[in-house]
Short mmCIF file of C-alpha atoms in Angstrom, two decimals:
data_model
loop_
_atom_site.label_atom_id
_atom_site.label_comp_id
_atom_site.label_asym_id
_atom_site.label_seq_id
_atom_site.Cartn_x
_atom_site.Cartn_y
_atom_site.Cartn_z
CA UNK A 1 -48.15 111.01 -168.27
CA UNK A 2 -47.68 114.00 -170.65
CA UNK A 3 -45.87 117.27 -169.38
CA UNK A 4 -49.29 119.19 -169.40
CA UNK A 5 -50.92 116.12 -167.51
CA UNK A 6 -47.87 116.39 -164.97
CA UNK A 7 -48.66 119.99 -164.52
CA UNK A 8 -52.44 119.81 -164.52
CA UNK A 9 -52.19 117.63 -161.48
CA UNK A 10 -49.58 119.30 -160.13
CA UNK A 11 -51.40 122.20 -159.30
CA UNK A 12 -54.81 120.10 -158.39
CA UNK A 13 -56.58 119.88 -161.69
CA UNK A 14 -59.05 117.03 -163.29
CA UNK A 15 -57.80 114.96 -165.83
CA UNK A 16 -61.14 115.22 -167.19
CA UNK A 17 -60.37 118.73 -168.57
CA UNK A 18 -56.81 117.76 -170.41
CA UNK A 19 -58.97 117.01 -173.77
CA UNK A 20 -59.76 120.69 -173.76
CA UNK A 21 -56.39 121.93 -174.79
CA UNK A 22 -54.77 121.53 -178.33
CA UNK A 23 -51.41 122.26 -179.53
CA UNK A 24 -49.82 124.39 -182.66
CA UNK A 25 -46.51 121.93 -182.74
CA UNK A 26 -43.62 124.58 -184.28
CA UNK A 27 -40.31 123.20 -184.79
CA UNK A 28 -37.29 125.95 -183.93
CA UNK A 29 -39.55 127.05 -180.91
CA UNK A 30 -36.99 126.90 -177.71
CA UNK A 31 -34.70 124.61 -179.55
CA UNK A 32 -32.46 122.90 -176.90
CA UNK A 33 -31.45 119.64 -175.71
CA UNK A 34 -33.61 119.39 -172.75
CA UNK A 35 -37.33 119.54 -173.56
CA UNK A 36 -37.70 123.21 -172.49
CA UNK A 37 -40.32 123.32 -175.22
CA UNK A 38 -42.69 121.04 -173.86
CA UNK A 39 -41.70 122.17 -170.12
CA UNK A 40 -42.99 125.76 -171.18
CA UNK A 41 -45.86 124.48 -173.06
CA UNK A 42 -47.27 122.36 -170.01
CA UNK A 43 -46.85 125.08 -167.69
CA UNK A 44 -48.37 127.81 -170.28
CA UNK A 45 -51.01 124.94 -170.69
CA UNK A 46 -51.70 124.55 -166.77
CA UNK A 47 -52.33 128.15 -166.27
CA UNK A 48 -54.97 127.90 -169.34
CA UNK A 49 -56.59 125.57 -167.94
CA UNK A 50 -57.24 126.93 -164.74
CA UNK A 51 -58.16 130.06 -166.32
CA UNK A 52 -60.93 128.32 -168.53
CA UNK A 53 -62.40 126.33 -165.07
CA UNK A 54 -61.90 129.34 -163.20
CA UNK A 55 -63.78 131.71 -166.04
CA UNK A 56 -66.47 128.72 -166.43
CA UNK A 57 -67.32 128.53 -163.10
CA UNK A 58 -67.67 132.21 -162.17
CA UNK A 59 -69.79 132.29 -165.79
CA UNK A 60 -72.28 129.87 -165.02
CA UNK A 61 -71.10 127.90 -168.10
CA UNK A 62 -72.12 124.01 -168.03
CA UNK A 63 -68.45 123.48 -170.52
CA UNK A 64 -64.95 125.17 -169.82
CA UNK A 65 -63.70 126.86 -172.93
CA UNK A 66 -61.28 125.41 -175.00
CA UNK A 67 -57.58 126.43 -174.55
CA UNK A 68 -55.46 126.95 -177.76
CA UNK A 69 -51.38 126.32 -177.13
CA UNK A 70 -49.63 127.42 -179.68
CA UNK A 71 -45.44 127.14 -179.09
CA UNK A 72 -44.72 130.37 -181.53
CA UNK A 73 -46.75 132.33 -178.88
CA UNK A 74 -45.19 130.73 -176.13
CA UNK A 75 -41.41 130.88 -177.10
CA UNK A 76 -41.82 134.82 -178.15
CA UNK A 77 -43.54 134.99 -174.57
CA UNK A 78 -40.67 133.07 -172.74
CA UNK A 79 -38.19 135.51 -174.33
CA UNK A 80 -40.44 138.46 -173.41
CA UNK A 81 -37.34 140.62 -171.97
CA UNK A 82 -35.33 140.18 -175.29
CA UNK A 83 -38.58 141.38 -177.42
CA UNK A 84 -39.29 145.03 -175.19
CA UNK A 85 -38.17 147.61 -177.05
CA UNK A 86 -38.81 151.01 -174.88
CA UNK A 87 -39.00 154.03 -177.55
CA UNK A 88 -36.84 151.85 -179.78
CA UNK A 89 -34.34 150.98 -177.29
CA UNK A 90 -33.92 147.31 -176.89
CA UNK A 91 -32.29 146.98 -172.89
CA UNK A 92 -29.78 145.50 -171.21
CA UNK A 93 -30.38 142.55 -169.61
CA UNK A 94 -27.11 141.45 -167.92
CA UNK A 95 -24.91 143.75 -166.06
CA UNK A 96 -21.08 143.08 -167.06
CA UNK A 97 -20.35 140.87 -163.84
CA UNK A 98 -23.24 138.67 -164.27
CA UNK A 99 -21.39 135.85 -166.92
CA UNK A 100 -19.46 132.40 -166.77
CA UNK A 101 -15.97 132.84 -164.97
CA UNK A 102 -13.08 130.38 -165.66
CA UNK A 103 -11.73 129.20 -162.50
CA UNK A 104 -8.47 127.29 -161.42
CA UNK A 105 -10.78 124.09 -161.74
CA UNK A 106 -13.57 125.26 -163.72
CA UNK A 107 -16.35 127.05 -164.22
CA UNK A 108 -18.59 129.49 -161.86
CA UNK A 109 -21.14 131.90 -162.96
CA UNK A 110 -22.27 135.59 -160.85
CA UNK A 111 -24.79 137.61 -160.85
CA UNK A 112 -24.45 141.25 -160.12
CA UNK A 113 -27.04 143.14 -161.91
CA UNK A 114 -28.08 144.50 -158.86
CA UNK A 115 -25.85 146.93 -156.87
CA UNK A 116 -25.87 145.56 -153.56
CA UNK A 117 -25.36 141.88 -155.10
CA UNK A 118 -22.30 143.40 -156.95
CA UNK A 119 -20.99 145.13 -154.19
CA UNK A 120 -21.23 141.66 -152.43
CA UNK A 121 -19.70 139.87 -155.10
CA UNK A 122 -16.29 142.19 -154.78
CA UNK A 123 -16.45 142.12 -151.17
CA UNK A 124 -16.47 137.80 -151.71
CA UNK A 125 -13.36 138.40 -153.81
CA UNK A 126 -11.48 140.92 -151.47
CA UNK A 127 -12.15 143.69 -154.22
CA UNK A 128 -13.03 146.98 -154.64
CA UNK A 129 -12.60 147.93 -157.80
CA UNK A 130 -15.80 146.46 -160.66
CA UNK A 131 -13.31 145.73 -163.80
CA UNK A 132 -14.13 143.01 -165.36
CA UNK A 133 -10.47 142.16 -166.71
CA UNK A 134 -9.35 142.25 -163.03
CA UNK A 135 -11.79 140.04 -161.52
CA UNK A 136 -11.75 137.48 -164.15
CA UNK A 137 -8.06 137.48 -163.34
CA UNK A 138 -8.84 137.24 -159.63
CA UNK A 139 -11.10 134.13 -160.42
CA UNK A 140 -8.63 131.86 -162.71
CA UNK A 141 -6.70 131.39 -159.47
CA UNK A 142 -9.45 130.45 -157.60
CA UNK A 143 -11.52 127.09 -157.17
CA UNK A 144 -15.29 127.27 -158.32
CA UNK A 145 -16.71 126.26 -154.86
CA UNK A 146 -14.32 128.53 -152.87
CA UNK A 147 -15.70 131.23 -154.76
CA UNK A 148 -19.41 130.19 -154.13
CA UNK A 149 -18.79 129.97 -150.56
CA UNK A 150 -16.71 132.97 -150.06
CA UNK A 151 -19.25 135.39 -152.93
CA UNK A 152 -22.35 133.85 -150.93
CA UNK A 153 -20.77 134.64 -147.18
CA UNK A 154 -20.30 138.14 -148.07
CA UNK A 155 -24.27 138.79 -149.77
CA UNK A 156 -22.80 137.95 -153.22
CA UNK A 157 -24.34 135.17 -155.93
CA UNK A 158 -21.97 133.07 -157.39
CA UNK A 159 -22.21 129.02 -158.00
CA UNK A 160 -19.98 126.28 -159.02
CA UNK A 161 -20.56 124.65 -162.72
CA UNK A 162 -21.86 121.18 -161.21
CA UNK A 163 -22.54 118.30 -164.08
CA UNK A 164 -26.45 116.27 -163.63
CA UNK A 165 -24.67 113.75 -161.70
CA UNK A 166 -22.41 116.16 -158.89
CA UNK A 167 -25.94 117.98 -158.21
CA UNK A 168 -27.91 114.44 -157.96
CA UNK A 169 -25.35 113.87 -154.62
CA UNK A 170 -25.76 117.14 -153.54
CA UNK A 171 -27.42 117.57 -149.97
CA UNK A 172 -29.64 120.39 -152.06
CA UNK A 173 -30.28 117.77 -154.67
CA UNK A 174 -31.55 115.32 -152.95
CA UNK A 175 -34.29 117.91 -150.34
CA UNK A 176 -35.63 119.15 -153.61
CA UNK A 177 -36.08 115.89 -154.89
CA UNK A 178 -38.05 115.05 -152.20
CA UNK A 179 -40.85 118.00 -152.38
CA UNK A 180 -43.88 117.64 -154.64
CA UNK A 181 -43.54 120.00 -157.82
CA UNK A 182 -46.06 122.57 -156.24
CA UNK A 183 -46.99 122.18 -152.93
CA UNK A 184 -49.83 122.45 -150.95
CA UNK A 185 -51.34 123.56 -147.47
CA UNK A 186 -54.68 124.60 -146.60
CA UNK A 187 -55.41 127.03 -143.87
CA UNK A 188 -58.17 126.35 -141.37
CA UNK A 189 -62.07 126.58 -142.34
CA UNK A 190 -62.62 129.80 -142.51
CA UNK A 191 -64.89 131.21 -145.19
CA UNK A 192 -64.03 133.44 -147.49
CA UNK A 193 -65.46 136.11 -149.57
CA UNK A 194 -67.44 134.86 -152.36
CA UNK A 195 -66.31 136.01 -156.19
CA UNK A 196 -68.68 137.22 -157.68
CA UNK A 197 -70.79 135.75 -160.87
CA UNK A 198 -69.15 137.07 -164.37
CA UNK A 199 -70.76 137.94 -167.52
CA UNK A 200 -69.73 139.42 -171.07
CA UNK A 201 -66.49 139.38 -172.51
CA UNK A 202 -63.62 138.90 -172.65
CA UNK A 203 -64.69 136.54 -169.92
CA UNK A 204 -61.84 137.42 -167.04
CA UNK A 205 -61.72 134.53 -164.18
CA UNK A 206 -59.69 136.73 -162.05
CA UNK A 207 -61.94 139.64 -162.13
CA UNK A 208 -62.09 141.17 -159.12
CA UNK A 209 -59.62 139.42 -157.39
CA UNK A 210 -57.45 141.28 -155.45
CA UNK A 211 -53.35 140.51 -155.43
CA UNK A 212 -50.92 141.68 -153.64
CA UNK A 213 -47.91 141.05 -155.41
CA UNK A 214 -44.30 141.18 -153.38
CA UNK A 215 -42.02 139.46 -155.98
CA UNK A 216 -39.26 140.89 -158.12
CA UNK A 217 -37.16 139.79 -161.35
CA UNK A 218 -38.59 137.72 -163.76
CA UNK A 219 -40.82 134.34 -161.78
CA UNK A 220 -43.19 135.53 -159.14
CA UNK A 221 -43.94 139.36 -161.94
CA UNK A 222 -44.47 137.05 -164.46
CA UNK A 223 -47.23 135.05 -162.48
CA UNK A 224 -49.10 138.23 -161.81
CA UNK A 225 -48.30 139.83 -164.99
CA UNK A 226 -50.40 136.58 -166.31
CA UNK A 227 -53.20 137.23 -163.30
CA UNK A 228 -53.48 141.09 -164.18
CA UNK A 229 -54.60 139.97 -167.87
CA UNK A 230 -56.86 137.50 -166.28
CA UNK A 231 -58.63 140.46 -164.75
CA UNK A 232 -57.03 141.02 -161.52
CA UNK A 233 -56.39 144.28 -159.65
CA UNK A 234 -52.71 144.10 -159.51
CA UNK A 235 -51.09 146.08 -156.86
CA UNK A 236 -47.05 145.40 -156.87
CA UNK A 237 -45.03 146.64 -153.38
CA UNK A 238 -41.69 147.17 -153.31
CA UNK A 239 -39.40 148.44 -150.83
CA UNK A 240 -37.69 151.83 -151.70
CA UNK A 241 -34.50 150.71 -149.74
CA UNK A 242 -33.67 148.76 -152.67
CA UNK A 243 -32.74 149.63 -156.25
CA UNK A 244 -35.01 148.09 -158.94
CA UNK A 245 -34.35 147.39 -163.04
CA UNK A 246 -36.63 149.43 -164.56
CA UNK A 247 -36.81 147.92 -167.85
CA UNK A 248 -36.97 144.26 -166.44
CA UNK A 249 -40.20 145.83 -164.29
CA UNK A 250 -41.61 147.34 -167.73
CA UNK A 251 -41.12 143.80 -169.23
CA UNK A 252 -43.14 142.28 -166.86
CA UNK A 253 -45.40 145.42 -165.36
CA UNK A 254 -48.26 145.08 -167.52
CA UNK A 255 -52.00 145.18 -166.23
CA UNK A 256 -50.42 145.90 -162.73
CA UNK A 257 -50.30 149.14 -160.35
CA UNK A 258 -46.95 149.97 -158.43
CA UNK A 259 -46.47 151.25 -155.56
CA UNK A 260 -43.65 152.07 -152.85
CA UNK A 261 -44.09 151.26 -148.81
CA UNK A 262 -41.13 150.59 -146.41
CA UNK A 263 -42.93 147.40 -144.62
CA UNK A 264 -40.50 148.38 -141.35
CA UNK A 265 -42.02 152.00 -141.19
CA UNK A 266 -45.38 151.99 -142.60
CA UNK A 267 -47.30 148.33 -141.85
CA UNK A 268 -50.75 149.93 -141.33
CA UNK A 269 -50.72 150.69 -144.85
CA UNK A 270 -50.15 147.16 -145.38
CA UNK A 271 -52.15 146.11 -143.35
CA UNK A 272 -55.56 148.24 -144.65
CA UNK A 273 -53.79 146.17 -148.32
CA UNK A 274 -54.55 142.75 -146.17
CA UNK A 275 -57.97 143.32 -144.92
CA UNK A 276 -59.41 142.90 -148.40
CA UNK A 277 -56.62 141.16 -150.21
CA UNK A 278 -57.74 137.70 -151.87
CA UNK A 279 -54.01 136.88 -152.88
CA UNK A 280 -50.65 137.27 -151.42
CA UNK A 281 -47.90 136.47 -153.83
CA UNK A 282 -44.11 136.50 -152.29
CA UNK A 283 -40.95 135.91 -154.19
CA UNK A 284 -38.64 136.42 -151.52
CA UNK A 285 -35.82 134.25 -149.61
CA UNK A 286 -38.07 132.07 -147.42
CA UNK A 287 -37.83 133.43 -144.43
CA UNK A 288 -37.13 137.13 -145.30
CA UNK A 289 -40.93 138.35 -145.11
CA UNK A 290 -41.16 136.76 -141.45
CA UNK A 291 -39.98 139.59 -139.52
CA UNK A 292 -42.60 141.71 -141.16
CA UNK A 293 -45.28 139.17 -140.06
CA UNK A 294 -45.77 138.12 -143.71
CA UNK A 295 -45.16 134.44 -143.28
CA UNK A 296 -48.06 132.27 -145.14
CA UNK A 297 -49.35 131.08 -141.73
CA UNK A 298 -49.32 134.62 -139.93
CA UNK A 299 -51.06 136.21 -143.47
CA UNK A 300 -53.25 134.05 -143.05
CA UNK A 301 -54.47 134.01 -139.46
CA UNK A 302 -55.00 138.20 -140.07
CA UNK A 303 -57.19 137.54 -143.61
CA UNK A 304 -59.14 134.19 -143.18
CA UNK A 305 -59.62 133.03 -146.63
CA UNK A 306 -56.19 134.06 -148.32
CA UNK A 307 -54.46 132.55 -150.80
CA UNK A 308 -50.76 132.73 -149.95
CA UNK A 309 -48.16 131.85 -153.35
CA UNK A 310 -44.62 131.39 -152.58
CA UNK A 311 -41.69 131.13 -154.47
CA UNK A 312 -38.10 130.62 -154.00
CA UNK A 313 -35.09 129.87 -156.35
CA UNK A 314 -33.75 126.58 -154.06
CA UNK A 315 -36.97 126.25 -152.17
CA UNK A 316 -37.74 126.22 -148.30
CA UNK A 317 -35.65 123.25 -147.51
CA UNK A 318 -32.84 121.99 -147.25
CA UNK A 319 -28.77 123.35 -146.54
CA UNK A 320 -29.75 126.10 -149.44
CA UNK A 321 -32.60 126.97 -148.55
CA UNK A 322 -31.98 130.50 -146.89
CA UNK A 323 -30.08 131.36 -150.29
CA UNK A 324 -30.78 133.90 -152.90
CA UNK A 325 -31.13 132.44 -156.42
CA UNK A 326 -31.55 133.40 -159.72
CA UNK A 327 -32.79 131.31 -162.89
CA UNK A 328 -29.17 131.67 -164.48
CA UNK A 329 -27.68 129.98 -161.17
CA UNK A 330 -29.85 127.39 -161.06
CA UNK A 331 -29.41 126.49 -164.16
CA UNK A 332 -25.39 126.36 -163.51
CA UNK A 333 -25.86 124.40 -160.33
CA UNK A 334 -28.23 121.66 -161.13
CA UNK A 335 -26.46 120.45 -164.71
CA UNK A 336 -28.49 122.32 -166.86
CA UNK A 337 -25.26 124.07 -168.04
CA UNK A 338 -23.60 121.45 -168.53
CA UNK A 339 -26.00 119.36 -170.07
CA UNK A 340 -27.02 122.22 -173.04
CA UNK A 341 -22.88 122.86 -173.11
CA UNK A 342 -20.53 120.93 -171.38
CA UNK A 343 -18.34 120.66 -168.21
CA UNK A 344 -15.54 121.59 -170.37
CA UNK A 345 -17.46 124.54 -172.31
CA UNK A 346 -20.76 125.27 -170.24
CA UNK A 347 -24.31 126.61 -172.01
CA UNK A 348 -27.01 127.85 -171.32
CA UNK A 349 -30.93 126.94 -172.03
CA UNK A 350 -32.79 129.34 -174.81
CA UNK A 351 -34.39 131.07 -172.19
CA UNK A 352 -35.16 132.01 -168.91
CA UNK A 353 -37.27 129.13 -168.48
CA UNK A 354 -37.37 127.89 -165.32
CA UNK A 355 -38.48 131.44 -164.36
CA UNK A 356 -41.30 131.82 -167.05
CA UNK A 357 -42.06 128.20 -166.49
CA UNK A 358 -42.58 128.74 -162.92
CA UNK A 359 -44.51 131.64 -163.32
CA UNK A 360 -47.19 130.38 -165.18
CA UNK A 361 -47.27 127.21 -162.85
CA UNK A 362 -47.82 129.59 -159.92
CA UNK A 363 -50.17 131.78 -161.62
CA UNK A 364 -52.54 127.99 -162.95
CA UNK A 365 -51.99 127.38 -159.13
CA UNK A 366 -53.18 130.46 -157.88
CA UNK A 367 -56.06 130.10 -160.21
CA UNK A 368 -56.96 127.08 -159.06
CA UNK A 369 -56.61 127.51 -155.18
CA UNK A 370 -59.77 130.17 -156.11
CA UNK A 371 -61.51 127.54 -158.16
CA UNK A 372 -60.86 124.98 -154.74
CA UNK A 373 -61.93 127.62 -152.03
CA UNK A 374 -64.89 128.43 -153.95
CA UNK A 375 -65.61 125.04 -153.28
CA UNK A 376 -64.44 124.43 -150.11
CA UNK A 377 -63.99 128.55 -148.45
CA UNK A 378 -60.85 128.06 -146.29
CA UNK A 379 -57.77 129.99 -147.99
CA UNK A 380 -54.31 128.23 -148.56
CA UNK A 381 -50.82 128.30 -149.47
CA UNK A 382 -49.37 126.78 -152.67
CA UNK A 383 -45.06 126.99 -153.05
CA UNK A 384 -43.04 126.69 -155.89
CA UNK A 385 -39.06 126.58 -156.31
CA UNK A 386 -36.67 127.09 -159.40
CA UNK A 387 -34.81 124.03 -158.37
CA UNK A 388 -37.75 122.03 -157.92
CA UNK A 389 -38.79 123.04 -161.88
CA UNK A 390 -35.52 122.86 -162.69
CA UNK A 391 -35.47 118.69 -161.49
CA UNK A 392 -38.83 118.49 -163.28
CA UNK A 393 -37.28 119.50 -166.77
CA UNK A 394 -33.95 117.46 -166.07
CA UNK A 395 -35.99 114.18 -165.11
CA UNK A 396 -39.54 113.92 -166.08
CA UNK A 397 -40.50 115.30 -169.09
CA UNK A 398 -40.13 113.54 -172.59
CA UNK A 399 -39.13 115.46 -175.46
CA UNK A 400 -42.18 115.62 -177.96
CA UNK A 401 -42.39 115.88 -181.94
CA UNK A 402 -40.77 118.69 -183.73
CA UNK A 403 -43.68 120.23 -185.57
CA UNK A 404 -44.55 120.46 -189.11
CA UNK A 405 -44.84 124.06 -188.99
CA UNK A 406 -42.10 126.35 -188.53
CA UNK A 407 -41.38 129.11 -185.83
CA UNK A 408 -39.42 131.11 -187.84
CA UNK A 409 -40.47 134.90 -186.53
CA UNK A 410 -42.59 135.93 -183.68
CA UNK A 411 -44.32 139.16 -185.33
CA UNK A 412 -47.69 137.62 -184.72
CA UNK A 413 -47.02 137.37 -181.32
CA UNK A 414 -46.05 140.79 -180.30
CA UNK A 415 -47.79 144.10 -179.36
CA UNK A 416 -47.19 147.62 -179.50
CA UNK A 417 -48.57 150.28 -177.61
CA UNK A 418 -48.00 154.07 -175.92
CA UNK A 419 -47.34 153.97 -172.32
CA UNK A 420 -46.35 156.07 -169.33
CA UNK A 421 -42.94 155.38 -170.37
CA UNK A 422 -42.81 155.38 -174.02
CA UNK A 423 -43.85 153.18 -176.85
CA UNK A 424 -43.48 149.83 -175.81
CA UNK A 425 -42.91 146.95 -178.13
CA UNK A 426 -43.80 143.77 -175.89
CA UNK A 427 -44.82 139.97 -176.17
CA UNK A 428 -48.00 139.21 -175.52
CA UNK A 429 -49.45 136.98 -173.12
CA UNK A 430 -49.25 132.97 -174.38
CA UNK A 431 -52.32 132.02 -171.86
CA UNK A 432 -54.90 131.68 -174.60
CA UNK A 433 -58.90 130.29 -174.42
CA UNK A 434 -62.20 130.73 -176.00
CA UNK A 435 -63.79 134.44 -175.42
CA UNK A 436 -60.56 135.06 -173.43
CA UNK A 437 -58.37 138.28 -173.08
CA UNK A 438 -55.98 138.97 -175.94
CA UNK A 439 -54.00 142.02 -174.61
CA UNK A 440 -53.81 143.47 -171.24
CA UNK A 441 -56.08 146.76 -170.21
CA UNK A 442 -52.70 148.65 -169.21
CA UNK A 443 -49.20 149.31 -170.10
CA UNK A 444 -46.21 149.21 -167.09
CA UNK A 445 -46.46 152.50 -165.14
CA UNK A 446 -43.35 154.22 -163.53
CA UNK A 447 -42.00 151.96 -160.72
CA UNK A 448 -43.62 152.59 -157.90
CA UNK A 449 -45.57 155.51 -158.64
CA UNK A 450 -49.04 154.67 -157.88
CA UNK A 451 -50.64 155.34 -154.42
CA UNK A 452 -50.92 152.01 -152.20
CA UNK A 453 -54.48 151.31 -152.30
CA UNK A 454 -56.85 149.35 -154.22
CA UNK A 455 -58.49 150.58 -157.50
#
């Protein structure tokens, strides 16, 4: 089976529709040694798909448009953070503790782009001061998985170079590989609201569709990043107990609202969100939401009919599976890093992709849980993990053909507009099909500046 066939049916879709999609082949485009191109291209394909059925259906149209894949549009958008430019000013991406460490027998890589995950990482290594020169020397007298354990005991992120074959024996390893790529759980029968009928264009399958979106960084914003262009109403949350990266919320802020609440201290706000919410999306530790009542199964029971989307970086299983994650980490753990370097001299893939990657696939499976309960009316939850993506590009996808055209600059791919925030230089979205949307109707806002309610 191809990639895009893996995906299609990973998220539920018919075979039948695979002939709808053709590819632009572009040789340079996410040059690696795993396939990451044709990992990105399936999941950017999967989404398109279920954006064509989706738009079809609502549209009364007897065929589903035809989805165009083209890699130079999908490597520019897979590198979307490295092509904002705010005002001119291309951003920072990685804070100056978040790298590859030598260690007494090793490798380990941290991330501490966020305050509290810096000021976790010290606390791991019985630090308090942030220089880099110091804790590198702290770390070459250390061994790579007494650093993960003590960095991860004290709130900190920080993981052990493993090679393919450490990870395969790994208890972590071998839970993930037991879990579908996106799983699946329906809810009851309760009906839900019906979408209603579309006409015009662009033709927008998510119009109307209301999404609450509870994710941060780069995976679950990217997913409704791609559901806002769909036609969405977008409404982002975020606590204000914790800091935020502005520029990484531009990146991926477009077509969305974003608001502030304190869950703990306001929950009637959230709740008035619920009553009419079609879509919860949460990219949190599994279990971290539960306490607030927002577990999949207790969303649900309050809002017959939702769709819940969850996504982790190790997924909700296994001895991990309470751990934070990033896509740089799971990349280091799994052998990605030393598969694309070496144990010796570790690398790193051409981009985020397990985070882009699983965006999309959450987004195509978001799309078509609405496509399913329009059929069927009960609401359901679909999960998706880094590590689980991660296994899918390590051992089941075949590389493809180069190309015989070139990716050699991704000008036609890229957008500029004025925003609340500047002029923005920004990728545009790689989910393309007949008499779909192009651009998105909105540039980022200021984090968490709108009011929390629905447009």
């Amino acid at each position: 089976m191809t990639a895009l066939g893996t995906a299609w049916s990973a998220v539920g879709g018919d075979a039948a529709l695979l002939p709808r999609a053709s590819t632009v082949v572009r040789e340079g485009a996410l040059d690696a040694r795993l396939p990451v191109r044709e990992l990105a291209r399936a999941c950017v394909g999967a989404c398109a798909l279920a954006a064509a059925e989706l738009g079809a259906r609502r549209a009364g149209r007897s065929e589903v448009p035809r989805v165009r894949l083209d890699d130079g549009a999908i490597a520019t958008a897979f590198v979307s953070e490295r092509h904002l430019l705010v005002d001119g000013r291309a951003p920072v991406w990685f804070a100056p503790l978040s790298k590859f460490w030598r260690t007494a027998d090793g490798w380990v890589r941290t991330h501490a782009n966020y305050p509290h995950h810096r000021a976790g990482l010290l606390a791991g290594l019985g630090m308090t001061q942030d220089d880099p020169e110091a804790v590198g020397a702290v770390l070459a007298e250390r061994s790579s998985h007494e650093v993960e354990q003590a960095v991860y005991a004290a709130g900190g992120l920080a993981v052990a170079l493993r090679t393919p074959r450490e990870w395969a024996a790994h208890e972590q390893a071998l839970a993930v590989a037991r879990r579908p790529l996106v799983e699946h759980e329906r809810f009851g029968t309760a009906r839900a609201r019906a979408l209603p009928p579309l006409d015009g264009t662009p033709l927008l399958p998510a119009a109307g569709v209301r999404v609450l979106d509870l994710t941060r960084v780069i995976a679950g914003p990217v997913a409704t990043r791609t559901l806002a262009l769909l036609g969405a109403d977008v409404l982002r949350l975020d606590t204000p107990l914790l800091p935020e990266l502005l520029d990484q919320h531009t990146d991926t802020g477009f077509g969305k609202r974003s608001a502030s609440l304190d869950l703990a201290a306001d929950r009637r706000t959230f709740e008035e969100l619920l009553a009419t919410a079609d879509v919860v999306v949460t990219g949190y530790r599994p279990g971290a939401l539960d306490r607030f009542g927002l577990s999949a199964r207790a969303l649900a029971e309050r809002r017959p009919g939702l769709i819940v989307a969850e996504l982790s970086a190790w997924g909700a299983y296994g001895p991990w599976s309470g751990r934070r994650g990033f896509d740089s980490l799971v990349q280091v753990a799994t052998g990605i890093a030393a598969t694309e370097g070496s144990a010796e001299q570790p690398g790193a893939l051409p981009a985020q992709a397990l985070d882009h990657g699983t965006g999309y696939l959450l987004a195509a499976a978001v799309l078509r849980a609405l496509t399913e309960r329009a059929d069927q009316g009960d609401g359901r939850c679909v999960r998706l993990a880094l590590a689980r993506t991660a296994r899918w590009l390590t051992d089941g996808i075949e590389p493809g053909p180069r190309g015989d055209v070139a990716y050699e600059t991704p000008d036609a791919w890229l957008g500029e507009r004025d925003s609340a925030l500047g002029r923005l230089r920004y990728a545009l979205s790689p989910v393309s099909f007949e008499d779909g949307p192009r651009d998105w109707p909105r540039g980022p806002g200021v984090w968490g500046a709108d009011p929390a309610r629905w447009d």
